[in-house]
Amino acid sequence: MTALKKRRKRLRGCCAGDVHARVRPTKRRRVNAGMAQLHAALTELVPTSDDELARSEALQALQEVVKKVFGSAAWVLPFGSHVQGSQLPGSDLDLCLELSGVYADQGSQETKKSRLNTLRKLLLNLPKTFAVLETRLNPQIRVPILVLNFTSSSGRDVEVDVSSGVTIQGTSKGLTDYIVRSVLAQAPRALPLVRVVKSWARSQGLNKAYDGFMNS
């Protein structure tokens, strides 16, 4: 009798082991499938090399125009998500141009007028690779900009937002972006989360400072 009980116990143990053997791989497959889907979704938020090349072309093209129109002392400063390294596919390229010695008093009305005139002059001399999407040149706007579309040599379109003057309220544009870039370099695992939040904000229309929301 005792031997029979022991045999039954062994059989139950074998059956249970078979069940666990069947269940555990199934769970692992589900987890692996979920991780693969998450990885694929996060990969879609990373700009391709073609995206980056198109942005680089846009920057170079604007630099050439600025120097041609305003002289060799003029220069273009990138800022925003492009500098942070947190840009999404299709993110706009934020650029500001500086004319040496023109914007001495950042808060004066004369400086604001000079910045507006600078953007207007640039607008009149844009090459065909740039198309004007919007002009925000109202003197009442805190940061006047030109919203342009650049078509790269590969046919990719890049939205380029151009402002004038590399400082605003005494702070250099791009300073915060370099701080963010430094933080992300020290905590690279945070970058996918940043891109997820930015993608969600874009889908909800909550990513434009002009509309009163936080930008890059």
mmCIF file with all atom_site columns, C-alpha atoms in Angstrom:
data_model
loop_
_atom_site.group_PDB
_atom_site.id
_atom_site.type_symbol
_atom_site.label_atom_id
_atom_site.label_alt_id
_atom_site.label_comp_id
_atom_site.label_asym_id
_atom_site.label_entity_id
_atom_site.label_seq_id
_atom_site.pdbx_PDB_ins_code
_atom_site.Cartn_x
_atom_site.Cartn_y
_atom_site.Cartn_z
_atom_site.occupancy
_atom_site.B_iso_or_equiv
_atom_site.pdbx_formal_charge
_atom_site.auth_seq_id
_atom_site.auth_comp_id
_atom_site.auth_asym_id
_atom_site.auth_atom_id
_atom_site.pdbx_PDB_model_num
ATOM 1   C CA . MET A 1 1   ? 0.000  0.000  0.000   1.00 0.00 ? 1   MET A CA 1
ATOM 2   C CA . THR A 1 2   ? 2.785  2.319  0.923   1.00 0.00 ? 2   THR A CA 1
ATOM 3   C CA . ALA A 1 3   ? 4.609  1.547  -2.320  1.00 0.00 ? 3   ALA A CA 1
ATOM 4   C CA . LEU A 1 4   ? 1.450  2.253  -4.316  1.00 0.00 ? 4   LEU A CA 1
ATOM 5   C CA . LYS A 1 5   ? 1.043  5.687  -2.675  1.00 0.00 ? 5   LYS A CA 1
ATOM 6   C CA . LYS A 1 6   ? 4.641  6.535  -3.410  1.00 0.00 ? 6   LYS A CA 1
ATOM 7   C CA . ARG A 1 7   ? 4.173  5.558  -7.040  1.00 0.00 ? 7   ARG A CA 1
ATOM 8   C CA . ARG A 1 8   ? 1.051  7.716  -7.362  1.00 0.00 ? 8   ARG A CA 1
ATOM 9   C CA . LYS A 1 9   ? 2.886  10.645 -5.770  1.00 0.00 ? 9   LYS A CA 1
ATOM 10  C CA . ARG A 1 10  ? 5.732  10.303 -8.271  1.00 0.00 ? 10  ARG A CA 1
ATOM 11  C CA . LEU A 1 11  ? 3.249  10.235 -11.134 1.00 0.00 ? 11  LEU A CA 1
ATOM 12  C CA . ARG A 1 12  ? 1.520  13.376 -9.888  1.00 0.00 ? 12  ARG A CA 1
ATOM 13  C CA . GLY A 1 13  ? 4.909  15.053 -9.623  1.00 0.00 ? 13  GLY A CA 1
ATOM 14  C CA . CYS A 1 14  ? 5.779  14.093 -13.167 1.00 0.00 ? 14  CYS A CA 1
ATOM 15  C CA . CYS A 1 15  ? 2.455  15.397 -14.460 1.00 0.00 ? 15  CYS A CA 1
ATOM 16  C CA . ALA A 1 16  ? 2.893  18.660 -12.596 1.00 0.00 ? 16  ALA A CA 1
ATOM 17  C CA . GLY A 1 17  ? 6.390  18.979 -13.993 1.00 0.00 ? 17  GLY A CA 1
ATOM 18  C CA . ASP A 1 18  ? 5.054  18.483 -17.507 1.00 0.00 ? 18  ASP A CA 1
ATOM 19  C CA . VAL A 1 19  ? 2.464  21.218 -16.958 1.00 0.00 ? 19  VAL A CA 1
ATOM 20  C CA . HIS A 1 20  ? 5.101  23.656 -15.665 1.00 0.00 ? 20  HIS A CA 1
ATOM 21  C CA . ALA A 1 21  ? 7.340  22.739 -18.560 1.00 0.00 ? 21  ALA A CA 1
ATOM 22  C CA . ARG A 1 22  ? 4.533  23.660 -20.928 1.00 0.00 ? 22  ARG A CA 1
ATOM 23  C CA . VAL A 1 23  ? 3.475  26.862 -19.121 1.00 0.00 ? 23  VAL A CA 1
ATOM 24  C CA . ARG A 1 24  ? 6.834  28.504 -18.468 1.00 0.00 ? 24  ARG A CA 1
ATOM 25  C CA . PRO A 1 25  ? 8.008  28.664 -22.096 1.00 0.00 ? 25  PRO A CA 1
ATOM 26  C CA . THR A 1 26  ? 4.601  30.081 -23.058 1.00 0.00 ? 26  THR A CA 1
ATOM 27  C CA . LYS A 1 27  ? 4.976  32.884 -20.533 1.00 0.00 ? 27  LYS A CA 1
ATOM 28  C CA . ARG A 1 28  ? 8.506  33.536 -21.699 1.00 0.00 ? 28  ARG A CA 1
ATOM 29  C CA . ARG A 1 29  ? 7.331  33.733 -25.294 1.00 0.00 ? 29  ARG A CA 1
ATOM 30  C CA . ARG A 1 30  ? 4.650  36.241 -24.312 1.00 0.00 ? 30  ARG A CA 1
ATOM 31  C CA . VAL A 1 31  ? 7.167  38.362 -22.424 1.00 0.00 ? 31  VAL A CA 1
ATOM 32  C CA . ASN A 1 32  ? 9.641  38.168 -25.290 1.00 0.00 ? 32  ASN A CA 1
ATOM 33  C CA . ALA A 1 33  ? 6.938  39.109 -27.788 1.00 0.00 ? 33  ALA A CA 1
ATOM 34  C CA . GLY A 1 34  ? 5.935  42.092 -25.651 1.00 0.00 ? 34  GLY A CA 1
ATOM 35  C CA . MET A 1 35  ? 9.535  43.240 -25.351 1.00 0.00 ? 35  MET A CA 1
ATOM 36  C CA . ALA A 1 36  ? 10.003 42.890 -29.099 1.00 0.00 ? 36  ALA A CA 1
ATOM 37  C CA . GLN A 1 37  ? 6.920  45.039 -29.739 1.00 0.00 ? 37  GLN A CA 1
ATOM 38  C CA . LEU A 1 38  ? 8.147  47.666 -27.263 1.00 0.00 ? 38  LEU A CA 1
ATOM 39  C CA . HIS A 1 39  ? 11.589 47.709 -28.868 1.00 0.00 ? 39  HIS A CA 1
ATOM 40  C CA . ALA A 1 40  ? 10.032 48.110 -32.323 1.00 0.00 ? 40  ALA A CA 1
ATOM 41  C CA . ALA A 1 41  ? 7.847  50.989 -31.109 1.00 0.00 ? 41  ALA A CA 1
ATOM 42  C CA . LEU A 1 42  ? 10.817 52.771 -29.528 1.00 0.00 ? 42  LEU A CA 1
ATOM 43  C CA . THR A 1 43  ? 12.921 52.226 -32.647 1.00 0.00 ? 43  THR A CA 1
ATOM 44  C CA . GLU A 1 44  ? 10.290 54.053 -34.703 1.00 0.00 ? 44  GLU A CA 1
ATOM 45  C CA . LEU A 1 45  ? 10.876 57.136 -32.522 1.00 0.00 ? 45  LEU A CA 1
ATOM 46  C CA . VAL A 1 46  ? 14.566 57.301 -33.501 1.00 0.00 ? 46  VAL A CA 1
ATOM 47  C CA . PRO A 1 47  ? 15.342 59.472 -36.556 1.00 0.00 ? 47  PRO A CA 1
ATOM 48  C CA . THR A 1 48  ? 16.918 57.639 -39.467 1.00 0.00 ? 48  THR A CA 1
ATOM 49  C CA . SER A 1 49  ? 20.262 58.563 -40.971 1.00 0.00 ? 49  SER A CA 1
ATOM 50  C CA . ASP A 1 50  ? 18.354 60.076 -43.927 1.00 0.00 ? 50  ASP A CA 1
ATOM 51  C CA . ASP A 1 51  ? 16.443 62.321 -41.507 1.00 0.00 ? 51  ASP A CA 1
ATOM 52  C CA . GLU A 1 52  ? 19.681 63.523 -39.944 1.00 0.00 ? 52  GLU A CA 1
ATOM 53  C CA . LEU A 1 53  ? 21.288 64.088 -43.331 1.00 0.00 ? 53  LEU A CA 1
ATOM 54  C CA . ALA A 1 54  ? 18.329 66.211 -44.453 1.00 0.00 ? 54  ALA A CA 1
ATOM 55  C CA . ARG A 1 55  ? 18.588 68.343 -41.303 1.00 0.00 ? 55  ARG A CA 1
ATOM 56  C CA . SER A 1 56  ? 22.323 68.793 -41.850 1.00 0.00 ? 56  SER A CA 1
ATOM 57  C CA . GLU A 1 57  ? 21.656 69.914 -45.421 1.00 0.00 ? 57  GLU A CA 1
ATOM 58  C CA . ALA A 1 58  ? 19.072 72.407 -44.187 1.00 0.00 ? 58  ALA A CA 1
ATOM 59  C CA . LEU A 1 59  ? 21.525 73.865 -41.664 1.00 0.00 ? 59  LEU A CA 1
ATOM 60  C CA . GLN A 1 60  ? 24.298 74.161 -44.238 1.00 0.00 ? 60  GLN A CA 1
ATOM 61  C CA . ALA A 1 61  ? 21.960 75.726 -46.812 1.00 0.00 ? 61  ALA A CA 1
ATOM 62  C CA . LEU A 1 62  ? 20.775 78.387 -44.373 1.00 0.00 ? 62  LEU A CA 1
ATOM 63  C CA . GLN A 1 63  ? 24.338 79.126 -43.256 1.00 0.00 ? 63  GLN A CA 1
ATOM 64  C CA . GLU A 1 64  ? 25.314 79.769 -46.855 1.00 0.00 ? 64  GLU A CA 1
ATOM 65  C CA . VAL A 1 65  ? 22.354 82.095 -47.426 1.00 0.00 ? 65  VAL A CA 1
ATOM 66  C CA . VAL A 1 66  ? 23.004 84.034 -44.207 1.00 0.00 ? 66  VAL A CA 1
ATOM 67  C CA . LYS A 1 67  ? 26.654 84.643 -45.047 1.00 0.00 ? 67  LYS A CA 1
ATOM 68  C CA . LYS A 1 68  ? 25.786 85.631 -48.595 1.00 0.00 ? 68  LYS A CA 1
ATOM 69  C CA . VAL A 1 69  ? 23.116 88.116 -47.500 1.00 0.00 ? 69  VAL A CA 1
ATOM 70  C CA . PHE A 1 70  ? 24.612 89.496 -44.281 1.00 0.00 ? 70  PHE A CA 1
ATOM 71  C CA . GLY A 1 71  ? 28.347 88.942 -44.696 1.00 0.00 ? 71  GLY A CA 1
ATOM 72  C CA . SER A 1 72  ? 30.929 86.514 -43.377 1.00 0.00 ? 72  SER A CA 1
ATOM 73  C CA . ALA A 1 73  ? 30.569 87.747 -39.778 1.00 0.00 ? 73  ALA A CA 1
ATOM 74  C CA . ALA A 1 74  ? 26.974 86.474 -39.628 1.00 0.00 ? 74  ALA A CA 1
ATOM 75  C CA . TRP A 1 75  ? 26.417 82.965 -38.317 1.00 0.00 ? 75  TRP A CA 1
ATOM 76  C CA . VAL A 1 76  ? 23.694 80.427 -37.513 1.00 0.00 ? 76  VAL A CA 1
ATOM 77  C CA . LEU A 1 77  ? 23.196 78.666 -34.185 1.00 0.00 ? 77  LEU A CA 1
ATOM 78  C CA . PRO A 1 78  ? 21.199 75.417 -33.896 1.00 0.00 ? 78  PRO A CA 1
ATOM 79  C CA . PHE A 1 79  ? 19.229 74.858 -30.693 1.00 0.00 ? 79  PHE A CA 1
ATOM 80  C CA . GLY A 1 80  ? 16.301 72.787 -29.426 1.00 0.00 ? 80  GLY A CA 1
ATOM 81  C CA . SER A 1 81  ? 15.898 69.014 -29.677 1.00 0.00 ? 81  SER A CA 1
ATOM 82  C CA . HIS A 1 82  ? 18.505 68.762 -32.456 1.00 0.00 ? 82  HIS A CA 1
ATOM 83  C CA . VAL A 1 83  ? 21.156 69.896 -29.965 1.00 0.00 ? 83  VAL A CA 1
ATOM 84  C CA . GLN A 1 84  ? 19.704 67.834 -27.103 1.00 0.00 ? 84  GLN A CA 1
ATOM 85  C CA . GLY A 1 85  ? 19.809 64.654 -29.187 1.00 0.00 ? 85  GLY A CA 1
ATOM 86  C CA . SER A 1 86  ? 16.147 63.998 -28.362 1.00 0.00 ? 86  SER A CA 1
ATOM 87  C CA . GLN A 1 87  ? 14.657 64.811 -31.765 1.00 0.00 ? 87  GLN A CA 1
ATOM 88  C CA . LEU A 1 88  ? 11.938 62.631 -33.276 1.00 0.00 ? 88  LEU A CA 1
ATOM 89  C CA . PRO A 1 89  ? 11.489 61.653 -36.925 1.00 0.00 ? 89  PRO A CA 1
ATOM 90  C CA . GLY A 1 90  ? 10.029 64.728 -38.574 1.00 0.00 ? 90  GLY A CA 1
ATOM 91  C CA . SER A 1 91  ? 11.023 67.090 -35.754 1.00 0.00 ? 91  SER A CA 1
ATOM 92  C CA . ASP A 1 92  ? 11.562 70.675 -36.829 1.00 0.00 ? 92  ASP A CA 1
ATOM 93  C CA . LEU A 1 93  ? 15.011 72.218 -36.885 1.00 0.00 ? 93  LEU A CA 1
ATOM 94  C CA . ASP A 1 94  ? 15.364 75.302 -34.666 1.00 0.00 ? 94  ASP A CA 1
ATOM 95  C CA . LEU A 1 95  ? 17.920 77.830 -35.882 1.00 0.00 ? 95  LEU A CA 1
ATOM 96  C CA . CYS A 1 96  ? 18.747 81.410 -34.963 1.00 0.00 ? 96  CYS A CA 1
ATOM 97  C CA . LEU A 1 97  ? 20.995 83.782 -36.835 1.00 0.00 ? 97  LEU A CA 1
ATOM 98  C CA . GLU A 1 98  ? 23.291 86.382 -35.380 1.00 0.00 ? 98  GLU A CA 1
ATOM 99  C CA . LEU A 1 99  ? 24.705 89.505 -36.985 1.00 0.00 ? 99  LEU A CA 1
ATOM 100 C CA . SER A 1 100 ? 27.854 90.593 -35.221 1.00 0.00 ? 100 SER A CA 1
ATOM 101 C CA . GLY A 1 101 ? 27.439 93.874 -33.334 1.00 0.00 ? 101 GLY A CA 1
ATOM 102 C CA . VAL A 1 102 ? 23.816 94.479 -34.339 1.00 0.00 ? 102 VAL A CA 1
ATOM 103 C CA . TYR A 1 103 ? 21.941 93.398 -31.214 1.00 0.00 ? 103 TYR A CA 1
ATOM 104 C CA . ALA A 1 104 ? 23.740 95.253 -28.462 1.00 0.00 ? 104 ALA A CA 1
ATOM 105 C CA . ASP A 1 105 ? 20.778 96.051 -26.201 1.00 0.00 ? 105 ASP A CA 1
ATOM 106 C CA . GLN A 1 106 ? 18.683 92.878 -26.113 1.00 0.00 ? 106 GLN A CA 1
ATOM 107 C CA . GLY A 1 107 ? 15.588 94.504 -24.636 1.00 0.00 ? 107 GLY A CA 1
ATOM 108 C CA . SER A 1 108 ? 15.415 97.718 -26.642 1.00 0.00 ? 108 SER A CA 1
ATOM 109 C CA . GLN A 1 109 ? 12.752 98.463 -29.227 1.00 0.00 ? 109 GLN A CA 1
ATOM 110 C CA . GLU A 1 110 ? 15.515 99.203 -31.720 1.00 0.00 ? 110 GLU A CA 1
ATOM 111 C CA . THR A 1 111 ? 16.884 95.698 -31.259 1.00 0.00 ? 111 THR A CA 1
ATOM 112 C CA . LYS A 1 112 ? 13.451 94.171 -31.797 1.00 0.00 ? 112 LYS A CA 1
ATOM 113 C CA . LYS A 1 113 ? 13.052 96.234 -34.943 1.00 0.00 ? 113 LYS A CA 1
ATOM 114 C CA . SER A 1 114 ? 16.483 95.158 -36.185 1.00 0.00 ? 114 SER A CA 1
ATOM 115 C CA . ARG A 1 115 ? 15.638 91.504 -35.628 1.00 0.00 ? 115 ARG A CA 1
ATOM 116 C CA . LEU A 1 116 ? 12.408 91.829 -37.553 1.00 0.00 ? 116 LEU A CA 1
ATOM 117 C CA . ASN A 1 117 ? 14.195 93.585 -40.417 1.00 0.00 ? 117 ASN A CA 1
ATOM 118 C CA . THR A 1 118 ? 16.831 90.853 -40.435 1.00 0.00 ? 118 THR A CA 1
ATOM 119 C CA . LEU A 1 119 ? 14.189 88.142 -40.849 1.00 0.00 ? 119 LEU A CA 1
ATOM 120 C CA . ARG A 1 120 ? 12.395 90.150 -43.534 1.00 0.00 ? 120 ARG A CA 1
ATOM 121 C CA . LYS A 1 121 ? 15.630 90.566 -45.490 1.00 0.00 ? 121 LYS A CA 1
ATOM 122 C CA . LEU A 1 122 ? 16.368 86.854 -45.175 1.00 0.00 ? 122 LEU A CA 1
ATOM 123 C CA . LEU A 1 123 ? 12.850 86.096 -46.383 1.00 0.00 ? 123 LEU A CA 1
ATOM 124 C CA . LEU A 1 124 ? 13.475 88.020 -49.604 1.00 0.00 ? 124 LEU A CA 1
ATOM 125 C CA . ASN A 1 125 ? 16.681 86.112 -50.362 1.00 0.00 ? 125 ASN A CA 1
ATOM 126 C CA . LEU A 1 126 ? 15.746 82.494 -49.694 1.00 0.00 ? 126 LEU A CA 1
ATOM 127 C CA . PRO A 1 127 ? 16.695 79.971 -52.406 1.00 0.00 ? 127 PRO A CA 1
ATOM 128 C CA . LYS A 1 128 ? 14.116 77.685 -53.996 1.00 0.00 ? 128 LYS A CA 1
ATOM 129 C CA . THR A 1 129 ? 15.013 74.827 -51.664 1.00 0.00 ? 129 THR A CA 1
ATOM 130 C CA . PHE A 1 130 ? 13.207 76.777 -48.931 1.00 0.00 ? 130 PHE A CA 1
ATOM 131 C CA . ALA A 1 131 ? 9.447  77.346 -49.018 1.00 0.00 ? 131 ALA A CA 1
ATOM 132 C CA . VAL A 1 132 ? 7.712  79.705 -46.601 1.00 0.00 ? 132 VAL A CA 1
ATOM 133 C CA . LEU A 1 133 ? 5.117  77.989 -44.427 1.00 0.00 ? 133 LEU A CA 1
ATOM 134 C CA . GLU A 1 134 ? 4.419  80.823 -42.009 1.00 0.00 ? 134 GLU A CA 1
ATOM 135 C CA . THR A 1 135 ? 5.793  84.212 -40.975 1.00 0.00 ? 135 THR A CA 1
ATOM 136 C CA . ARG A 1 136 ? 5.455  85.359 -37.388 1.00 0.00 ? 136 ARG A CA 1
ATOM 137 C CA . LEU A 1 137 ? 6.812  88.870 -37.741 1.00 0.00 ? 137 LEU A CA 1
ATOM 138 C CA . ASN A 1 138 ? 4.356  90.812 -35.637 1.00 0.00 ? 138 ASN A CA 1
ATOM 139 C CA . PRO A 1 139 ? 6.262  93.273 -33.397 1.00 0.00 ? 139 PRO A CA 1
ATOM 140 C CA . GLN A 1 140 ? 4.129  92.124 -30.470 1.00 0.00 ? 140 GLN A CA 1
ATOM 141 C CA . ILE A 1 141 ? 5.438  88.573 -30.675 1.00 0.00 ? 141 ILE A CA 1
ATOM 142 C CA . ARG A 1 142 ? 8.139  87.919 -28.096 1.00 0.00 ? 142 ARG A CA 1
ATOM 143 C CA . VAL A 1 143 ? 10.260 85.804 -30.459 1.00 0.00 ? 143 VAL A CA 1
ATOM 144 C CA . PRO A 1 144 ? 9.502  86.508 -34.141 1.00 0.00 ? 144 PRO A CA 1
ATOM 145 C CA . ILE A 1 145 ? 10.330 83.585 -36.439 1.00 0.00 ? 145 ILE A CA 1
ATOM 146 C CA . LEU A 1 146 ? 10.108 82.329 -39.986 1.00 0.00 ? 146 LEU A CA 1
ATOM 147 C CA . VAL A 1 147 ? 8.634  78.852 -40.413 1.00 0.00 ? 147 VAL A CA 1
ATOM 148 C CA . LEU A 1 148 ? 10.169 77.319 -43.528 1.00 0.00 ? 148 LEU A CA 1
ATOM 149 C CA . ASN A 1 149 ? 10.161 74.015 -45.336 1.00 0.00 ? 149 ASN A CA 1
ATOM 150 C CA . PHE A 1 150 ? 13.480 72.776 -46.724 1.00 0.00 ? 150 PHE A CA 1
ATOM 151 C CA . THR A 1 151 ? 13.593 70.074 -49.396 1.00 0.00 ? 151 THR A CA 1
ATOM 152 C CA . SER A 1 152 ? 16.799 68.060 -49.267 1.00 0.00 ? 152 SER A CA 1
ATOM 153 C CA . SER A 1 153 ? 18.688 66.559 -52.209 1.00 0.00 ? 153 SER A CA 1
ATOM 154 C CA . SER A 1 154 ? 16.968 63.234 -51.451 1.00 0.00 ? 154 SER A CA 1
ATOM 155 C CA . GLY A 1 155 ? 13.546 64.855 -51.540 1.00 0.00 ? 155 GLY A CA 1
ATOM 156 C CA . ARG A 1 156 ? 12.975 64.833 -47.783 1.00 0.00 ? 156 ARG A CA 1
ATOM 157 C CA . ASP A 1 157 ? 11.164 67.784 -46.228 1.00 0.00 ? 157 ASP A CA 1
ATOM 158 C CA . VAL A 1 158 ? 12.400 69.450 -43.042 1.00 0.00 ? 158 VAL A CA 1
ATOM 159 C CA . GLU A 1 159 ? 10.539 72.158 -41.146 1.00 0.00 ? 159 GLU A CA 1
ATOM 160 C CA . VAL A 1 160 ? 13.019 74.908 -40.252 1.00 0.00 ? 160 VAL A CA 1
ATOM 161 C CA . ASP A 1 161 ? 12.103 77.543 -37.671 1.00 0.00 ? 161 ASP A CA 1
ATOM 162 C CA . VAL A 1 162 ? 14.385 80.582 -37.934 1.00 0.00 ? 162 VAL A CA 1
ATOM 163 C CA . SER A 1 163 ? 14.669 83.334 -35.323 1.00 0.00 ? 163 SER A CA 1
ATOM 164 C CA . SER A 1 164 ? 17.092 86.221 -35.027 1.00 0.00 ? 164 SER A CA 1
ATOM 165 C CA . GLY A 1 165 ? 19.533 86.821 -32.166 1.00 0.00 ? 165 GLY A CA 1
ATOM 166 C CA . VAL A 1 166 ? 21.288 84.100 -30.183 1.00 0.00 ? 166 VAL A CA 1
ATOM 167 C CA . THR A 1 167 ? 20.245 85.425 -26.772 1.00 0.00 ? 167 THR A CA 1
ATOM 168 C CA . ILE A 1 168 ? 16.855 86.035 -25.220 1.00 0.00 ? 168 ILE A CA 1
ATOM 169 C CA . GLN A 1 169 ? 16.399 87.896 -21.954 1.00 0.00 ? 169 GLN A CA 1
ATOM 170 C CA . GLY A 1 170 ? 20.130 87.680 -21.366 1.00 0.00 ? 170 GLY A CA 1
ATOM 171 C CA . THR A 1 171 ? 20.346 83.893 -21.781 1.00 0.00 ? 171 THR A CA 1
ATOM 172 C CA . SER A 1 172 ? 22.025 82.210 -24.712 1.00 0.00 ? 172 SER A CA 1
ATOM 173 C CA . LYS A 1 173 ? 19.727 80.067 -26.822 1.00 0.00 ? 173 LYS A CA 1
ATOM 174 C CA . GLY A 1 174 ? 20.796 76.460 -26.628 1.00 0.00 ? 174 GLY A CA 1
ATOM 175 C CA . LEU A 1 175 ? 22.221 76.679 -23.102 1.00 0.00 ? 175 LEU A CA 1
ATOM 176 C CA . THR A 1 176 ? 19.437 74.550 -21.649 1.00 0.00 ? 176 THR A CA 1
ATOM 177 C CA . ASP A 1 177 ? 19.720 72.170 -24.588 1.00 0.00 ? 177 ASP A CA 1
ATOM 178 C CA . TYR A 1 178 ? 23.367 71.469 -23.862 1.00 0.00 ? 178 TYR A CA 1
ATOM 179 C CA . ILE A 1 179 ? 22.510 70.819 -20.214 1.00 0.00 ? 179 ILE A CA 1
ATOM 180 C CA . VAL A 1 180 ? 19.830 68.335 -21.295 1.00 0.00 ? 180 VAL A CA 1
ATOM 181 C CA . ARG A 1 181 ? 22.296 66.705 -23.706 1.00 0.00 ? 181 ARG A CA 1
ATOM 182 C CA . SER A 1 182 ? 24.805 66.308 -20.871 1.00 0.00 ? 182 SER A CA 1
ATOM 183 C CA . VAL A 1 183 ? 22.195 64.740 -18.578 1.00 0.00 ? 183 VAL A CA 1
ATOM 184 C CA . LEU A 1 184 ? 21.059 62.306 -21.278 1.00 0.00 ? 184 LEU A CA 1
ATOM 185 C CA . ALA A 1 185 ? 24.674 61.349 -21.949 1.00 0.00 ? 185 ALA A CA 1
ATOM 186 C CA . GLN A 1 186 ? 25.016 60.390 -18.289 1.00 0.00 ? 186 GLN A CA 1
ATOM 187 C CA . ALA A 1 187 ? 21.650 58.593 -18.199 1.00 0.00 ? 187 ALA A CA 1
ATOM 188 C CA . PRO A 1 188 ? 21.132 57.219 -21.733 1.00 0.00 ? 188 PRO A CA 1
ATOM 189 C CA . ARG A 1 189 ? 18.300 54.927 -20.604 1.00 0.00 ? 189 ARG A CA 1
ATOM 190 C CA . ALA A 1 190 ? 16.186 58.041 -20.066 1.00 0.00 ? 190 ALA A CA 1
ATOM 191 C CA . LEU A 1 191 ? 16.297 58.998 -23.754 1.00 0.00 ? 191 LEU A CA 1
ATOM 192 C CA . PRO A 1 192 ? 13.625 56.512 -24.944 1.00 0.00 ? 192 PRO A CA 1
ATOM 193 C CA . LEU A 1 193 ? 11.283 57.781 -22.225 1.00 0.00 ? 193 LEU A CA 1
ATOM 194 C CA . VAL A 1 194 ? 11.932 61.378 -23.292 1.00 0.00 ? 194 VAL A CA 1
ATOM 195 C CA . ARG A 1 195 ? 11.063 60.468 -26.878 1.00 0.00 ? 195 ARG A CA 1
ATOM 196 C CA . VAL A 1 196 ? 7.867  58.691 -25.774 1.00 0.00 ? 196 VAL A CA 1
ATOM 197 C CA . VAL A 1 197 ? 6.730  61.794 -23.857 1.00 0.00 ? 197 VAL A CA 1
ATOM 198 C CA . LYS A 1 198 ? 7.612  64.069 -26.790 1.00 0.00 ? 198 LYS A CA 1
ATOM 199 C CA . SER A 1 199 ? 5.754  61.792 -29.199 1.00 0.00 ? 199 SER A CA 1
ATOM 200 C CA . TRP A 1 200 ? 2.672  61.810 -26.958 1.00 0.00 ? 200 TRP A CA 1
ATOM 201 C CA . ALA A 1 201 ? 2.803  65.627 -26.641 1.00 0.00 ? 201 ALA A CA 1
ATOM 202 C CA . ARG A 1 202 ? 3.042  65.948 -30.416 1.00 0.00 ? 202 ARG A CA 1
ATOM 203 C CA . SER A 1 203 ? 0.073  63.609 -30.963 1.00 0.00 ? 203 SER A CA 1
ATOM 204 C CA . GLN A 1 204 ? -1.994 65.703 -28.543 1.00 0.00 ? 204 GLN A CA 1
ATOM 205 C CA . GLY A 1 205 ? -0.913 69.050 -30.032 1.00 0.00 ? 205 GLY A CA 1
ATOM 206 C CA . LEU A 1 206 ? 0.814  70.086 -26.807 1.00 0.00 ? 206 LEU A CA 1
ATOM 207 C CA . ASN A 1 207 ? 4.332  70.706 -28.117 1.00 0.00 ? 207 ASN A CA 1
ATOM 208 C CA . LYS A 1 208 ? 4.279  74.262 -29.489 1.00 0.00 ? 208 LYS A CA 1
ATOM 209 C CA . ALA A 1 209 ? 5.524  77.125 -27.325 1.00 0.00 ? 209 ALA A CA 1
ATOM 210 C CA . TYR A 1 210 ? 3.764  79.545 -29.681 1.00 0.00 ? 210 TYR A CA 1
ATOM 211 C CA . ASP A 1 211 ? 0.455  78.012 -28.536 1.00 0.00 ? 211 ASP A CA 1
ATOM 212 C CA . GLY A 1 212 ? 1.383  78.363 -24.862 1.00 0.00 ? 212 GLY A CA 1
ATOM 213 C CA . PHE A 1 213 ? 2.792  74.879 -24.293 1.00 0.00 ? 213 PHE A CA 1
ATOM 214 C CA . MET A 1 214 ? 6.305  73.651 -23.507 1.00 0.00 ? 214 MET A CA 1
ATOM 215 C CA . ASN A 1 215 ? 8.497  72.988 -26.524 1.00 0.00 ? 215 ASN A CA 1
ATOM 216 C CA . SER A 1 216 ? 11.679 70.922 -26.772 1.00 0.00 ? 216 SER A CA 1
#
